[in-house]
Short mmCIF file of C-alpha atoms in Angstrom, two decimals:
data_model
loop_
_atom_site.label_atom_id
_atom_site.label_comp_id
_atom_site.label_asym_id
_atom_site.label_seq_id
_atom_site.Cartn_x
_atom_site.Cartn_y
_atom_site.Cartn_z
CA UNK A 1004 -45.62 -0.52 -31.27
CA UNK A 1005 -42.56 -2.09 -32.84
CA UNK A 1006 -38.62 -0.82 -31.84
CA UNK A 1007 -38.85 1.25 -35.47
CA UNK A 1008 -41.45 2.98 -34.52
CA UNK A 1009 -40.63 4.05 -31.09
CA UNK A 1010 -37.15 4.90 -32.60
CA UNK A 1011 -39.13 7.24 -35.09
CA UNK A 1012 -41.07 8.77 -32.86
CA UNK A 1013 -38.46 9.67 -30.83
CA UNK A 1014 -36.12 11.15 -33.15
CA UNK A 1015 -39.86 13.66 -33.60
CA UNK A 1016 -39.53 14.56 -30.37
CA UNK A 1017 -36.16 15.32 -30.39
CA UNK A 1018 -36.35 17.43 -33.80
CA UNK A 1019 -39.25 19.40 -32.27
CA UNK A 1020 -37.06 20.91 -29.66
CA UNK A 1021 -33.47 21.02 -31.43
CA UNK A 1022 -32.18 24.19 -29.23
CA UNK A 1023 -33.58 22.16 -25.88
CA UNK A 1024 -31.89 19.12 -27.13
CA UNK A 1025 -28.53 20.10 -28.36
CA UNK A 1026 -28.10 21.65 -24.78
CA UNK A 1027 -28.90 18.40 -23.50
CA UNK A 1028 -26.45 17.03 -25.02
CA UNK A 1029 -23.87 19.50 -24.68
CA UNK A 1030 -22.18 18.26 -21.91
CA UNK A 1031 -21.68 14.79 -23.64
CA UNK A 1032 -20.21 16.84 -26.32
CA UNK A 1033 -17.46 18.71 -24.18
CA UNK A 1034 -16.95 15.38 -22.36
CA UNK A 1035 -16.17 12.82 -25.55
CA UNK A 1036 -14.22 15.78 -26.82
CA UNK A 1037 -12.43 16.32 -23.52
CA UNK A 1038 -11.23 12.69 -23.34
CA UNK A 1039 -10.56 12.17 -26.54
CA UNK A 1040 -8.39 15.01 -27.01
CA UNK A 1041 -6.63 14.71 -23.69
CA UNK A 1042 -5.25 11.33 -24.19
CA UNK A 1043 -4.84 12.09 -27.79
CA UNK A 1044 -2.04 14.37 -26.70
CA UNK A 1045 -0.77 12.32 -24.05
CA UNK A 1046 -0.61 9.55 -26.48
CA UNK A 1047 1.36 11.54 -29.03
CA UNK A 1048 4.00 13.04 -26.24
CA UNK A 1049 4.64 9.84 -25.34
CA UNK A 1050 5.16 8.69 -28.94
CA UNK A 1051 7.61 11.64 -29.41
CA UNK A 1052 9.66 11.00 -26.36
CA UNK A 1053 10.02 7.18 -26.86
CA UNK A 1054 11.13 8.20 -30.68
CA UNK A 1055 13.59 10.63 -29.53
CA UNK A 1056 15.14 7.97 -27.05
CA UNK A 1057 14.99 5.19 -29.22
CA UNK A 1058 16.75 7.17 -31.93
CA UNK A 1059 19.43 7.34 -29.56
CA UNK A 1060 19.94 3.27 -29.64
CA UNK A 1061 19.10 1.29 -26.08
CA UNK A 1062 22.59 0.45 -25.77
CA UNK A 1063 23.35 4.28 -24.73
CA UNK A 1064 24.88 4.44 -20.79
CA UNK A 1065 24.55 8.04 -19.77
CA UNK A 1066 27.23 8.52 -17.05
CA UNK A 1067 25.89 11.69 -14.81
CA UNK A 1068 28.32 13.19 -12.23
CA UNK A 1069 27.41 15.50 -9.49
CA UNK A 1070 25.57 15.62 -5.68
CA UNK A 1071 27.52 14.81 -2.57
CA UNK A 1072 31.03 13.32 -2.74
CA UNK A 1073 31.70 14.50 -6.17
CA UNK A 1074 34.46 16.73 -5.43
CA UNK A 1075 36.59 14.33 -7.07
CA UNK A 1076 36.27 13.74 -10.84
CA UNK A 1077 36.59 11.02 -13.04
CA UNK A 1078 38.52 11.71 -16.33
CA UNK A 1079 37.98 11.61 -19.89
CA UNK A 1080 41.81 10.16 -19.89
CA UNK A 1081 40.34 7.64 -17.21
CA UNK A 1082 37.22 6.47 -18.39
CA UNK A 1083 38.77 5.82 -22.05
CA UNK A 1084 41.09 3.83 -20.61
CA UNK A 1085 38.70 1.84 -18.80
CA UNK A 1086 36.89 1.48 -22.21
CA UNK A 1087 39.78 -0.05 -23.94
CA UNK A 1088 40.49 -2.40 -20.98
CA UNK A 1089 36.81 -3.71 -21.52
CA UNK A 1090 36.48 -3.47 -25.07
CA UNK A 1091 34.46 -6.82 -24.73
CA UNK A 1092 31.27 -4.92 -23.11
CA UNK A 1093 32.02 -1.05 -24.37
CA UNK A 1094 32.29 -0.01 -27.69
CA UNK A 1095 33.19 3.91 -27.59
CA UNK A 1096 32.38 7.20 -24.85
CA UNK A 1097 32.07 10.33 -25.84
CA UNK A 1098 32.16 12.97 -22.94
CA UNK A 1099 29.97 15.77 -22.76
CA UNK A 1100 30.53 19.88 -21.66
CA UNK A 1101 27.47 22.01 -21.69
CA UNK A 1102 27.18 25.66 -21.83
CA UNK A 1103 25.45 28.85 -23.25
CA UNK A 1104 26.85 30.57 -25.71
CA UNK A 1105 26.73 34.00 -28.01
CA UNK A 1106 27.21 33.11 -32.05
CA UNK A 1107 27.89 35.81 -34.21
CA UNK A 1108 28.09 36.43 -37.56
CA UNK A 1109 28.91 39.71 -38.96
CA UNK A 1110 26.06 41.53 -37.18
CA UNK A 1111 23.69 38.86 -36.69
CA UNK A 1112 24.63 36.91 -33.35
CA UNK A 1113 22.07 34.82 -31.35
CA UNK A 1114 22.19 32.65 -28.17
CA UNK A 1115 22.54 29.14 -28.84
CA UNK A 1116 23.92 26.26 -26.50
CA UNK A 1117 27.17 24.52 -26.57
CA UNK A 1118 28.45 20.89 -26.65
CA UNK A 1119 32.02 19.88 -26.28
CA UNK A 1120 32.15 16.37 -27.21
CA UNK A 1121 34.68 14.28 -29.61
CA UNK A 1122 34.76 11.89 -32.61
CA UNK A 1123 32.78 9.00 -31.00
CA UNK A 1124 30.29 10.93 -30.28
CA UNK A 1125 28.46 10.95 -33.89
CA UNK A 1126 27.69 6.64 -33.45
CA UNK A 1127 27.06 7.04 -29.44
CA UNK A 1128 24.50 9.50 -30.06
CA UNK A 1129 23.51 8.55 -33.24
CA UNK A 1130 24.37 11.92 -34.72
CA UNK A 1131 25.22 12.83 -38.31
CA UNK A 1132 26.01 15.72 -40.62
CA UNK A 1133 23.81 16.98 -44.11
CA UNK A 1134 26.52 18.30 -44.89
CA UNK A 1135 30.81 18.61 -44.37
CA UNK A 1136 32.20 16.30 -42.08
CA UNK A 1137 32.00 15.27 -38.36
CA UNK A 1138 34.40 16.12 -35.39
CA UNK A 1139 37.65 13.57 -36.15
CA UNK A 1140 40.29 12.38 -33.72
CA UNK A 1141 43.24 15.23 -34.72
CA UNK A 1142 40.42 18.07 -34.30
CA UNK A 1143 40.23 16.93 -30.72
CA UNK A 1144 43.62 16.33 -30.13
CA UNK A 1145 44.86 19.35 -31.40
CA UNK A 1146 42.48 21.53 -29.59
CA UNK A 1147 41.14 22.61 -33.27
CA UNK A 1148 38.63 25.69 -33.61
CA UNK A 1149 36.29 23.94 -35.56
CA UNK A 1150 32.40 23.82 -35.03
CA UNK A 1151 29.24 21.88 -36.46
CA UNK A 1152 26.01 23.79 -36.46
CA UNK A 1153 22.62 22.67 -36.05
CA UNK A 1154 20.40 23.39 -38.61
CA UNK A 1155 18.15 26.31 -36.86
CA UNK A 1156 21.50 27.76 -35.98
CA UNK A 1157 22.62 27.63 -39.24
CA UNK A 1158 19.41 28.94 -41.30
CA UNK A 1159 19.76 32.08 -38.59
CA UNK A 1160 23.19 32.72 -38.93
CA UNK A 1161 23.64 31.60 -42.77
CA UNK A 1162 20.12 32.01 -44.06
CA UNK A 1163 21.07 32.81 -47.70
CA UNK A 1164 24.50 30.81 -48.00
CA UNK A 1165 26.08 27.78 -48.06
CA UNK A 1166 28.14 27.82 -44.30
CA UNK A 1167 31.06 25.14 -45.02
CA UNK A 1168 33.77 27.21 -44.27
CA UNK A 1169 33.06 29.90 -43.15
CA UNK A 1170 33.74 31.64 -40.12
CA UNK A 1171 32.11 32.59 -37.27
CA UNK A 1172 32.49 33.69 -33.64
CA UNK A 1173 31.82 31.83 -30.61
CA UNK A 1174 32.09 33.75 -27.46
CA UNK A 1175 34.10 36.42 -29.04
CA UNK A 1176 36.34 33.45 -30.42
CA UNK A 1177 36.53 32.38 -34.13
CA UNK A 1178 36.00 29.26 -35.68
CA UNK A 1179 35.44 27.28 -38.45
CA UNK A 1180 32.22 25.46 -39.49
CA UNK A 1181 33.36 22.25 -40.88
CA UNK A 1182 29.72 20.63 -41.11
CA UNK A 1183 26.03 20.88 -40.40
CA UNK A 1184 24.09 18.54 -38.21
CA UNK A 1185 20.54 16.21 -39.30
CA UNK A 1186 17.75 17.78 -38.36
CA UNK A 1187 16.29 16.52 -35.19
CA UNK A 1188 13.02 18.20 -34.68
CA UNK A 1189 11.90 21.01 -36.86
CA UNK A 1190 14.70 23.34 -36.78
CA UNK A 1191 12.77 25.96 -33.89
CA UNK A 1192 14.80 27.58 -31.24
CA UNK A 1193 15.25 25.69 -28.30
CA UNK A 1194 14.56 22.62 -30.03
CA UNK A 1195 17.62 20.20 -30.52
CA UNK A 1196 18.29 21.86 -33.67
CA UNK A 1197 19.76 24.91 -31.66
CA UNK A 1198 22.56 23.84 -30.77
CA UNK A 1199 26.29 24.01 -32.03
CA UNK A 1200 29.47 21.54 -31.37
CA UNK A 1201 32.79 22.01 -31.05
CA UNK A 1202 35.70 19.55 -29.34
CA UNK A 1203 35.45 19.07 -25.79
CA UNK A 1204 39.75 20.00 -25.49
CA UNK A 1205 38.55 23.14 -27.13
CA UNK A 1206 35.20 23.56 -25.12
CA UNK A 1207 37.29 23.32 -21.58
CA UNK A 1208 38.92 26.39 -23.02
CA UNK A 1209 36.45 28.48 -24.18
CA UNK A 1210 34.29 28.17 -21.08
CA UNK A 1211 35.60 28.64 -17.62
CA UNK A 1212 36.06 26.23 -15.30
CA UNK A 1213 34.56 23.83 -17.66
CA UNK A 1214 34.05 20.54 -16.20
CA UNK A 1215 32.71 17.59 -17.75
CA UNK A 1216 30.17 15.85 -16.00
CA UNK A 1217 28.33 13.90 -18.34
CA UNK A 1218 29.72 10.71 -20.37
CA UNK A 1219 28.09 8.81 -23.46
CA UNK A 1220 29.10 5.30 -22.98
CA UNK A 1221 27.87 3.02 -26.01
CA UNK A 1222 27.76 -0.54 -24.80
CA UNK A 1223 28.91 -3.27 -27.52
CA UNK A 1224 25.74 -4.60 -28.08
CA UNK A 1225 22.28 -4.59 -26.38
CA UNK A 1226 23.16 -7.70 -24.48
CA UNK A 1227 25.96 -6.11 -23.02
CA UNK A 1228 24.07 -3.46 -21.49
CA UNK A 1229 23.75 -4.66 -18.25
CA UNK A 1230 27.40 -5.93 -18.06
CA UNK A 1231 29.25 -2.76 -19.34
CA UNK A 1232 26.48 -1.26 -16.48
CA UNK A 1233 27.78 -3.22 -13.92
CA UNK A 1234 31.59 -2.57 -14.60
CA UNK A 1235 30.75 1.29 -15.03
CA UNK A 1236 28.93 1.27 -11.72
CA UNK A 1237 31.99 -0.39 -9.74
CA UNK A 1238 34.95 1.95 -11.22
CA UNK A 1239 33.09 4.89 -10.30
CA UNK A 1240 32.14 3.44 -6.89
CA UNK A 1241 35.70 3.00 -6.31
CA UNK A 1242 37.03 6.29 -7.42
CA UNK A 1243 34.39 8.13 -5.77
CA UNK A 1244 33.71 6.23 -2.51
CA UNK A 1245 29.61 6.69 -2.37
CA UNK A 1246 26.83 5.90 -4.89
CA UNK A 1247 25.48 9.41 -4.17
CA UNK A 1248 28.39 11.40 -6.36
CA UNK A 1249 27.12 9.78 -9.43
CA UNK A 1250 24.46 8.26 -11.67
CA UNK A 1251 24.56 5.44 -14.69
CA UNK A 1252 21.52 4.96 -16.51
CA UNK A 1253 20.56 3.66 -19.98
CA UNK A 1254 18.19 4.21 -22.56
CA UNK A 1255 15.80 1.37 -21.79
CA UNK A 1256 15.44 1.78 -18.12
CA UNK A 1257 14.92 5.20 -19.16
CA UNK A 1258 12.21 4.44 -22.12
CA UNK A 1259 10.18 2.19 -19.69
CA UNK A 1260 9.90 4.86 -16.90
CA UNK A 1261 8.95 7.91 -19.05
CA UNK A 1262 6.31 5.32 -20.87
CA UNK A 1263 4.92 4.42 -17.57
CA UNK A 1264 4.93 8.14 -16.37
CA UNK A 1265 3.19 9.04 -19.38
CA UNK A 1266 0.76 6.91 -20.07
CA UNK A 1267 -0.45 6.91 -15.95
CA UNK A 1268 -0.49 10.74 -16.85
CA UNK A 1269 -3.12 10.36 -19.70
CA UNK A 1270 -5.28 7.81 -18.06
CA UNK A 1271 -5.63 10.13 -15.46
CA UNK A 1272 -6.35 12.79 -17.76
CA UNK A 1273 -8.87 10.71 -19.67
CA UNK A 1274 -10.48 9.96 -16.14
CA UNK A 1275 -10.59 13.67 -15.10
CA UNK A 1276 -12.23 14.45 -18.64
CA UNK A 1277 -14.68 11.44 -18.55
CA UNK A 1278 -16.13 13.31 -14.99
CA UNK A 1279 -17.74 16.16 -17.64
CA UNK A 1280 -19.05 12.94 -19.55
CA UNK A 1281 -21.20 11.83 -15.64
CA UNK A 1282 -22.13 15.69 -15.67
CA UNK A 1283 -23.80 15.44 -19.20
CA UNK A 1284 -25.17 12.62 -18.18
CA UNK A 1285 -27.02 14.21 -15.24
CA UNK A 1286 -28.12 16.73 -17.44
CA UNK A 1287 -29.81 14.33 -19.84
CA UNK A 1288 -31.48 12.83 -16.38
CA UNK A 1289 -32.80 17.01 -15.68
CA UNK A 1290 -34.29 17.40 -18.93
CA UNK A 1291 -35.75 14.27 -19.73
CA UNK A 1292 -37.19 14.47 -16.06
CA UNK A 1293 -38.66 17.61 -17.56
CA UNK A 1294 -39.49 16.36 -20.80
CA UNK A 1295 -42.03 13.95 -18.69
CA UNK A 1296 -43.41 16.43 -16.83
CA UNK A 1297 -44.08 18.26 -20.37
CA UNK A 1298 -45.95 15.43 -22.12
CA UNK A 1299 -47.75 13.92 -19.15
CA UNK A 1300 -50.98 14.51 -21.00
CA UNK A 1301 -49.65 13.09 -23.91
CA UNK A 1302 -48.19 10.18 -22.51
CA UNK A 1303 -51.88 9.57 -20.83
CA UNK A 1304 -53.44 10.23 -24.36
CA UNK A 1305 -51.29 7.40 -25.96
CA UNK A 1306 -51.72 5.19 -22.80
CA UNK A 1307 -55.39 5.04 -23.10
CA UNK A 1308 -55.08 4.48 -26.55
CA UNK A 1309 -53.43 0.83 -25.84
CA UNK A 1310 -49.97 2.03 -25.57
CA UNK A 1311 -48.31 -0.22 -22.71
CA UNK A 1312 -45.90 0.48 -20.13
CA UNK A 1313 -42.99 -1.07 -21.91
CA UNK A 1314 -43.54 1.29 -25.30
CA UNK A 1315 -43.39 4.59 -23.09
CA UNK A 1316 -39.79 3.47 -21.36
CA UNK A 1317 -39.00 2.24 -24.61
CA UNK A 1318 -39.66 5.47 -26.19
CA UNK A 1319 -38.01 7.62 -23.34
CA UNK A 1320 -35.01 5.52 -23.46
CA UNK A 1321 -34.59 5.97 -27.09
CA UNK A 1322 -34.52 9.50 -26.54
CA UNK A 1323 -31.64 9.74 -23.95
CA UNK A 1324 -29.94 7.57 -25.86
CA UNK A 1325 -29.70 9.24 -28.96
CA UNK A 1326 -28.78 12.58 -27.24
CA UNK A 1327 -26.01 10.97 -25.73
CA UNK A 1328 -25.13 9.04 -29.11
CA UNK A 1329 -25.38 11.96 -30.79
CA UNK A 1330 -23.39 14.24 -28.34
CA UNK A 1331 -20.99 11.41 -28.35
CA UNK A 1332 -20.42 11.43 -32.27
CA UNK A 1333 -20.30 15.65 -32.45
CA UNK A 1334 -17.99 15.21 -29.53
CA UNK A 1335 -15.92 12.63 -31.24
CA UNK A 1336 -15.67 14.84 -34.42
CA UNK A 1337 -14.48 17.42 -32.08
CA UNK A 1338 -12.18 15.92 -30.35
CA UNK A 1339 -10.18 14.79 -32.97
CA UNK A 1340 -10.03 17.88 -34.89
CA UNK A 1341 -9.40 19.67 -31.80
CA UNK A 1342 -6.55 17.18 -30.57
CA UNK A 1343 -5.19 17.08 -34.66
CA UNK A 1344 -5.04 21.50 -34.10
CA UNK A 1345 -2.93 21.26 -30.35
CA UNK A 1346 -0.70 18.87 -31.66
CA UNK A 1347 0.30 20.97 -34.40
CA UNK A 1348 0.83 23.91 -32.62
CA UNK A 1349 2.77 22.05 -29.89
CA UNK A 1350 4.36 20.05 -32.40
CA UNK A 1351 3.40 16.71 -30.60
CA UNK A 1352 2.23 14.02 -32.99
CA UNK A 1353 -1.54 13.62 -31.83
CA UNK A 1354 -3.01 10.18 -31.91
CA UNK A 1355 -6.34 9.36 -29.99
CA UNK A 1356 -6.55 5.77 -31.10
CA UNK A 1357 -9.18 3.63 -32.20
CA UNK A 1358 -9.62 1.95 -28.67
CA UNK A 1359 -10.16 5.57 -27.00
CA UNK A 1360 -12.88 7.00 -29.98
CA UNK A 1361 -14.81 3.34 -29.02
CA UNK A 1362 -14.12 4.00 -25.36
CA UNK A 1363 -15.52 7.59 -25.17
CA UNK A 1364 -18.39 6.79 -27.50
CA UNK A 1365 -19.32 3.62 -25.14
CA UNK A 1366 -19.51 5.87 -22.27
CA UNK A 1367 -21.46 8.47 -23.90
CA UNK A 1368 -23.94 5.57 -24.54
CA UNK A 1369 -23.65 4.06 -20.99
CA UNK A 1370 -24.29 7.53 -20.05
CA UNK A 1371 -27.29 7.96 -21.91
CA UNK A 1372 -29.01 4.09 -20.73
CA UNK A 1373 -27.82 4.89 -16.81
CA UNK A 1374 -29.24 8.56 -16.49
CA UNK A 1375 -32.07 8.14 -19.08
CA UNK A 1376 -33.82 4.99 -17.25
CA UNK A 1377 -35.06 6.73 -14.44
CA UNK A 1378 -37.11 9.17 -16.18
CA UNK A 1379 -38.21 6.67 -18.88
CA UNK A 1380 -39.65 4.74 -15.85
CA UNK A 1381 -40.91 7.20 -14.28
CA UNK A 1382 -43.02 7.96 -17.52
CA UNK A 1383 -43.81 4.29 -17.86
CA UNK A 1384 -45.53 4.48 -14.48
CA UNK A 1385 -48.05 7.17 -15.04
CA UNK A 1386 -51.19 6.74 -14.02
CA UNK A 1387 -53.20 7.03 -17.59
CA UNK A 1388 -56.58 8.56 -15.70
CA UNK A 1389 -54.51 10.99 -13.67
CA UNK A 1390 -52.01 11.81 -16.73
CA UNK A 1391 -55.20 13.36 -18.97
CA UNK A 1392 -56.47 15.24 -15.96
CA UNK A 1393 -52.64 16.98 -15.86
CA UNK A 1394 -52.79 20.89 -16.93
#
């Protein structure tokens, strides 16, 4: 008996008992569909996260105040200065206040969060307006009541009009809207979208005891990261007298660790997912174990026939391995529907990969040769005399 024909027949067997066999393979199916869904996600976060930061350029220094020994502050006055002393190394900063705000318009008002900031901060944070105009240098310096919205804020507050110009209220106070931010994400609430900005002179304020404890430094170039770093890191140290009251950062250092993070986080994912794959597997090992109990008299029938010990393991082989094949190409069908449907409704960009699909389908087949051998060989082994006398 050829390798067709023990392929044939055991694609019979497996059609005569389609309810026993898709059970079987069941637990392939929820494992390939497990892991490929799993890092599919994990995969597409980490996609979205890198493409946020690296919209943000990798010559961003993020200057982060606070902890113990920060009692004493570094100005906006200060730090600019410090910028145009090393103009070489720093190209612009663009300080930060954060708060939560009420909007209103008319009747319609909605909670939104605030950002004080100033005219640099459209390049450092690589920020621009569909429409109207960014924050300029006399709106800052003149404490002006102007605001930019972000586009969720502005399809709630303006759904039906055009808002250039028009006023609304920010905390009870009223302002301007002189422009409209890009969207960032898809315009949700709490997404980057809900957000509005205003000038940080006007920001300290319209918020109490407003403090500003983040800074946007934009280094010159990307070789001048490290050097603008370095001369950030020993200004502050000097002002504040311990490492602890503050934190520089940039974007790369950044990007690396959350890549790392992430992609640890879906391997072990993918390896807590590929366990369900060794449980199918076991279950293949069950039911072929009773599959050979089953057909003993059958498998003594075609031994005494000629059949050799090499055709029946063949043949029992086969069939674990198709189960698994098959529960391996359902699963991958699955999984990437599955994985396509999460990421949509978490709006993460799902991507499985080619290497994965291969990966979880090799396993399903590994799965199928490791657990399917021992009952295959145990079939092999039947005596042929004792096999017809079997009831």
């Amino acid at each position: 008996m050829n390798f067709a024909q023990a392929f044939h027949m055991a694609l019979k067997s497996i059609a005569a008992n389609k309810v026993r066999s898709f059970l079987t393979m069941l637990g392939v199916i929820i494992g390939v569909s497990a892991v490929i869904t799993l890092v599919g996600l994990g995969n597409g976060a980490t996609k979205s996260i890198t493409d946020n930061i690296q919209s943000l350029g990798t010559n961003m220094i993020t200057i982060s105040m606070g902890g113990r020994g920060s009692n004493r502050g570094v100005s906006e006055d200060d730090l600019m200065k410090f910028a145009d002393e090393n103009k070489d190394v720093i190209e612009a900063v663009a300080p930060s206040i954060n708060s939560n705000v009420t909007v209103k318009v008319g009747n319609n008002n909605i909670d939104t969060s605030l950002e004080g900031t100033n005219e640099a901060y459209s390049t450092v944070r690589n920020t621009s307006v569909q429409s109207g105009r960014f924050l300029n240098a006399l709106d800052v310096n003149k404490r002006q009541k102007v605001v930019l919205l972000g586009t969720y804020v502005s399809n709630e507050l303006f759904p039906d009009s055009n808002p250039l110009g028009e006023k609304m209220k920010i905390n009870g106070d009223v302002y301007t809207v002189v422009g409209v931010l890009e969207e960032k994400q898809d315009s949700t609430e709490q997404s980057q979208d809900d957000k509005v900005i205003i000038p940080f002179t006007t920001a300290k304020r319209l918020v109490r005891n407003a403090t500003i404890s983040t800074f946007y430094v934009q280094a010159k170039t990307e070789e001048t990261v490290d050097a603008a770093m370095t001369k950030l890191d020993e200004m502050l140290l000097e002002e504040f007298k311990s490492e602890d009251a503050y934190r520089v950062f940039n974007q790369a250092a950044m990007l690396e660790t959350i890549t790392t993070t992430t992609q640890t986080l879906s391997m072990m994912l993918g390896g807590i997912a590929a366990i369900s794959l060794v449980v199918g597997g076991i279950g293949i090992m069950n039911i072929m174990l009773v599959s050979v109990t089953e057909r003993t008299r059958e498998i003594g029938i075609r031994k005494s026939i000629g059949a050799k010990r090499r055709n029946i393991l063949v043949q029992f082989l086969i069939e674990a391995i198709v189960i698994s094949c098959l529960g391996g190409i359902i699963g991958i069908l699955m999984g990437m529907g599955l994985s396509n449907l999460l990421g949509s409704l978490l709006n993460i960009p799902a991507q499985p990969g080619i290497s994965t699909i291969i990966m979880a389908f090799s396993f399903s087949a590994i799965v199928g040769i490791f657990f399917g051998f021992y009952p295959a060989n145990k079939a092999s082994k039947l005596n042929p005399i004792e096999a017809l006398r079997y009831e």
